[in-house]
Short mmCIF file of C-alpha atoms and ligand atoms in Angstrom, two decimals:
data_model
loop_
_atom_site.label_atom_id
_atom_site.label_comp_id
_atom_site.label_asym_id
_atom_site.label_seq_id
_atom_site.Cartn_x
_atom_site.Cartn_y
_atom_site.Cartn_z
CA UNK S 1 68.30 100.53 116.09
CA UNK S 2 72.19 101.31 116.84
CA UNK S 3 73.16 104.10 118.86
CA UNK S 4 74.90 107.61 117.48
CA UNK S 5 78.27 108.52 118.19
CA UNK S 6 79.47 111.54 116.34
CA UNK S 7 82.95 112.17 115.01
CA UNK S 8 83.48 115.81 114.50
CA UNK S 9 86.59 116.49 111.94
CA UNK S 10 88.36 119.60 112.19
CA UNK S 11 88.98 121.28 108.95
CA UNK S 12 89.57 118.15 106.47
CA UNK S 13 90.20 120.99 103.73
CA UNK S 14 93.09 121.91 104.55
CA UNK S 15 94.64 120.32 107.71
CA UNK S 16 94.73 116.55 106.38
CA UNK S 17 98.19 115.56 105.59
CA UNK S 18 100.15 112.23 105.23
CA UNK S 19 97.13 110.00 105.47
CA UNK S 20 95.35 111.45 108.30
CA UNK S 21 92.13 110.49 106.54
CA UNK S 22 92.54 107.17 107.77
CA UNK S 23 91.84 108.18 111.35
CA UNK S 24 88.19 109.01 110.65
CA UNK S 25 88.06 106.24 108.38
CA UNK S 26 89.08 104.02 111.30
CA UNK S 27 86.88 105.60 113.97
CA UNK S 28 83.88 105.00 111.56
CA UNK S 29 84.72 101.75 110.88
CA UNK S 30 85.49 100.41 114.55
CA UNK S 31 82.66 101.99 115.67
CA UNK S 32 80.19 100.63 112.90
CA UNK S 33 82.33 97.47 114.24
CA UNK S 34 81.28 97.98 117.80
CA UNK S 35 77.50 98.19 116.93
CA UNK S 36 77.21 102.11 117.02
CA UNK S 37 76.13 104.26 114.19
CA UNK S 38 78.97 107.01 113.40
CA UNK S 39 77.65 110.43 112.28
CA UNK S 40 80.46 112.39 110.56
CA UNK S 41 80.67 116.18 110.76
CA UNK S 42 83.37 117.84 108.37
CA UNK S 43 83.79 121.16 110.08
CA UNK S 44 85.57 124.12 107.18
CA UNK S 45 86.28 127.77 108.05
CA UNK S 46 83.51 129.63 108.42
CA UNK S 47 80.29 126.61 109.08
CA UNK S 48 78.34 126.40 111.85
CA UNK S 49 80.13 125.01 114.85
CA UNK S 50 77.85 121.95 116.09
CA UNK S 51 76.47 122.15 119.43
CA UNK S 52 78.20 118.65 120.56
CA UNK S 53 80.02 115.74 119.25
CA UNK S 54 81.49 112.52 120.96
CA UNK S 55 84.60 112.68 119.27
CA UNK S 56 86.82 115.29 117.57
CA UNK S 57 89.77 114.80 115.36
CA UNK S 58 92.36 116.63 112.94
CA UNK S 59 95.31 116.13 111.36
CA UNK S 60 98.24 118.56 109.95
CA UNK S 61 98.85 120.67 107.55
CA UNK S 62 101.42 122.72 105.27
CA UNK S 63 102.08 125.96 107.28
CA UNK S 64 99.87 128.37 104.79
CA UNK S 65 97.14 125.62 106.16
CA UNK S 66 97.67 126.59 109.42
CA UNK S 67 97.69 130.40 108.97
CA UNK S 68 94.84 129.65 106.68
CA UNK S 69 92.54 128.50 109.52
CA UNK S 70 93.91 130.89 112.41
CA UNK S 71 91.10 133.44 112.53
CA UNK S 72 88.34 130.32 112.64
CA UNK S 73 90.02 127.91 115.20
CA UNK S 74 90.71 131.18 117.44
CA UNK S 75 86.31 131.90 116.84
CA UNK S 76 85.76 128.38 118.02
CA UNK S 77 88.33 127.85 120.22
CA UNK S 78 86.11 128.56 123.91
CA UNK S 79 83.83 125.53 122.39
CA UNK S 80 86.55 123.42 122.11
CA UNK S 81 88.01 124.10 125.38
CA UNK S 82 84.52 123.53 127.06
CA UNK S 83 84.34 120.21 125.20
CA UNK S 84 87.91 119.58 126.56
CA UNK S 85 87.15 120.49 130.21
CA UNK S 86 84.33 118.58 129.83
CA UNK S 87 86.49 115.20 128.83
CA UNK S 88 85.81 114.62 125.46
CA UNK S 89 88.31 112.77 123.48
CA UNK S 90 89.97 114.54 121.19
CA UNK S 91 92.81 113.34 118.49
CA UNK S 92 95.10 115.97 117.14
CA UNK S 93 98.00 115.29 114.81
CA UNK S 94 100.86 117.88 114.10
CA UNK S 95 99.67 121.16 112.60
CA UNK S 96 96.52 120.76 114.87
CA UNK S 97 98.22 119.76 117.39
CA UNK S 98 100.38 122.59 117.32
CA UNK S 99 97.30 125.13 117.24
CA UNK S 100 96.07 123.46 120.18
CA UNK S 101 99.11 124.44 121.89
CA UNK S 102 99.96 128.15 123.05
CA UNK S 103 101.18 129.18 119.72
CA UNK S 104 103.14 128.63 116.65
CA UNK S 105 106.03 130.55 115.74
CA UNK S 106 107.31 129.91 111.82
CA UNK S 107 110.69 129.79 110.98
CA UNK S 108 110.03 133.05 109.45
CA UNK S 109 108.96 134.56 112.53
CA UNK S 110 105.32 135.05 112.01
CA UNK S 111 103.32 133.81 115.00
CA UNK S 112 100.36 131.87 114.62
CA UNK S 113 98.07 131.79 117.62
CA UNK S 114 96.84 128.88 119.17
CA UNK S 115 93.60 127.84 121.50
CA UNK S 116 95.82 126.80 124.50
CA UNK S 117 93.80 123.64 124.76
CA UNK S 118 97.36 121.92 125.30
CA UNK S 119 100.31 123.66 127.48
CA UNK S 120 102.87 123.43 124.63
CA UNK S 121 104.81 125.68 122.73
CA UNK S 122 105.93 125.66 119.33
CA UNK S 123 109.17 127.08 117.48
CA UNK S 124 109.83 126.65 113.74
CA UNK S 125 113.52 125.31 113.20
CA UNK S 126 115.52 125.44 110.43
CA UNK S 127 115.89 121.47 110.54
CA UNK S 128 112.96 119.24 109.26
CA UNK S 129 112.36 116.22 111.15
CA UNK S 130 111.05 113.17 108.84
CA UNK S 131 110.65 109.62 109.21
CA UNK S 132 109.38 106.52 110.62
CA UNK S 133 108.75 107.66 114.69
CA UNK S 134 108.13 104.54 117.44
CA UNK S 135 107.04 105.79 120.95
CA UNK S 136 106.41 104.14 124.00
CA UNK S 137 103.61 105.05 125.63
CA UNK S 138 102.42 104.20 129.31
CA UNK S 139 99.17 104.44 129.00
CA UNK S 140 98.92 102.55 124.83
CA UNK S 141 102.53 100.81 124.91
CA UNK S 142 104.15 100.77 121.26
CA UNK S 143 102.75 103.69 119.43
CA UNK S 144 103.97 103.95 115.44
CA UNK S 145 103.93 106.37 113.31
CA UNK S 146 105.31 108.33 110.67
CA UNK S 147 106.45 112.04 111.11
CA UNK S 148 107.45 115.32 108.83
CA UNK S 149 107.46 118.85 110.64
CA UNK S 150 110.21 121.72 111.21
CA UNK S 151 107.98 123.17 114.45
CA UNK S 152 109.97 121.73 117.53
CA UNK S 153 107.09 121.18 120.67
CA UNK S 154 107.96 121.94 124.15
CA UNK S 155 105.73 120.78 126.87
CA UNK S 156 104.27 122.79 129.80
CA UNK S 157 103.74 121.93 133.20
CA UNK S 158 100.12 121.49 132.67
CA UNK S 159 100.72 119.24 129.55
CA UNK S 160 102.52 115.20 129.67
CA UNK S 161 103.63 113.45 127.06
CA UNK S 162 102.06 111.18 125.33
CA UNK S 163 105.10 108.71 124.75
CA UNK S 164 108.36 108.66 124.70
CA UNK S 165 111.10 108.61 121.39
CA UNK S 166 112.35 104.82 120.73
CA UNK S 167 112.82 105.92 117.50
CA UNK S 168 113.01 109.14 115.47
CA UNK S 169 112.43 112.43 117.06
CA UNK S 170 108.99 113.41 118.36
CA UNK S 171 108.40 117.43 119.79
CA UNK S 172 111.66 118.38 119.13
CA UNK S 173 115.38 117.05 119.46
CA UNK S 174 115.76 118.44 122.83
CA UNK S 175 113.97 115.99 125.01
CA UNK S 176 112.42 112.85 124.28
CA UNK S 177 108.87 113.61 124.39
CA UNK S 178 106.26 113.05 121.85
CA UNK S 179 102.75 114.36 121.93
CA UNK S 180 101.10 115.94 124.45
CA UNK S 181 97.87 114.92 126.81
CA UNK S 182 95.42 116.75 128.68
CA UNK S 183 92.46 114.87 130.22
CA UNK S 184 91.30 113.05 127.32
CA UNK S 185 92.64 115.30 124.62
CA UNK S 186 95.65 113.67 122.77
CA UNK S 187 98.40 115.52 120.56
CA UNK S 188 101.32 114.16 118.44
CA UNK S 189 103.24 114.22 115.51
CA UNK S 190 102.67 111.12 114.11
CA UNK S 191 100.97 111.05 110.88
CA UNK S 192 100.62 107.62 108.88
CA UNK S 193 98.18 107.51 109.74
CA UNK S 194 98.47 107.06 113.52
CA UNK S 195 95.14 105.16 114.29
CA UNK S 196 95.12 102.17 111.44
CA UNK S 197 98.57 100.81 113.39
CA UNK S 198 97.42 101.86 116.35
CA UNK S 199 93.84 100.50 117.59
CA UNK S 200 94.55 100.73 121.14
CA UNK S 201 94.53 104.63 120.64
CA UNK S 202 91.48 104.76 118.77
CA UNK S 203 89.76 102.35 120.96
CA UNK S 204 91.00 104.59 123.58
CA UNK S 205 88.66 107.56 122.32
CA UNK S 206 85.71 105.35 121.24
CA UNK S 207 85.28 103.99 124.75
CA UNK S 208 85.86 107.44 126.37
CA UNK S 209 83.34 109.14 124.07
CA UNK S 210 80.60 105.61 124.26
CA UNK S 211 81.07 105.77 128.23
CA UNK S 212 80.40 109.26 128.74
CA UNK S 213 77.40 109.32 126.14
CA UNK S 214 76.28 106.21 127.29
CA UNK S 215 77.35 105.28 130.88
CA UNK S 216 79.25 101.87 129.66
CA UNK S 217 81.40 100.22 127.23
CA UNK S 218 81.46 96.69 127.21
CA UNK S 219 81.85 94.80 124.04
CA UNK S 220 84.46 91.89 123.07
CA UNK S 221 87.47 92.62 121.86
CA UNK S 222 87.68 93.29 117.81
CA UNK S 223 89.73 90.80 115.13
CA UNK S 224 92.80 93.76 114.81
CA UNK S 225 94.94 90.40 113.48
CA UNK S 226 95.78 92.50 110.41
CA UNK S 227 97.29 95.48 112.36
CA UNK S 228 98.80 93.50 114.37
CA UNK S 229 100.69 92.43 110.82
CA UNK S 230 101.13 95.93 110.00
CA UNK S 231 102.73 96.70 113.34
CA UNK S 232 104.82 94.12 112.77
CA UNK S 233 106.16 94.68 109.68
CA UNK S 234 105.90 99.00 110.33
CA UNK S 235 108.19 98.31 113.33
CA UNK S 236 110.88 96.60 111.50
CA UNK S 237 110.95 99.86 108.83
CA UNK S 238 114.17 102.27 109.19
CA UNK S 239 113.80 105.58 110.39
N1 LIG U 301 103.81 122.97 109.39
C1 LIG U 301 103.97 122.40 110.90
C2 LIG U 301 105.45 122.09 110.77
O1 LIG U 301 105.68 121.86 110.28
C3 LIG U 301 102.95 121.38 110.89
C4 LIG U 301 103.27 120.39 109.70
C5 LIG U 301 102.59 118.68 109.72
O2 LIG U 301 101.34 119.24 109.61
N2 LIG U 301 102.85 117.54 109.40
O3 LIG U 301 106.16 121.75 111.55
#
């Protein structure tokens, strides 16, 4: 019997754009290839929040989607914070990255409150930052993806950037930062989806989750030649 690993996907109905669903597929498939039994929980507003999870992921959304989930997210925020503090790996993309921060003040002046897992603040601007993006990260090497957002994010002292921008915009138009990291929580603007082209990131989430739950993770590396081909082609695309 293979060992279960629970993957909790936050708000797939409202927060799931530009291919973000691919992140769930990659985690599920890689867990299977490593010999685990992935158990997927889709959490939408009003659902019962699970007692625990081994990996938590969430995607991007329109400002309207973010407004829609705000109250529910604030309700489950304390549980997510406890999970983050205990080292549970999480990947939050764009709209949920912003709301894992302190707040998102939209272009219209509306403040959407976040849960403050990440020490970041986001301000809606009139310029949309759109296109392919390439960053360099000390922990994960080159990270390749696609961004599309009008919110610009600034890091506080308790968050470090996930990567530095090589091509594209990233968090904002003022510094070179992309994404944020606190413990095993990763926030990023990268869609595309991000995980199929960045298996190192997927393996980080999986390895942290498995080690935390079962004490060790020792497997031969998976054959990632297809992902390598996708990376080589994506990296050559213009902004
Ligand atoms: N609505 C947010 C913004 O425009 C997030 C967009 C997204 O998730 N792609 O900044």
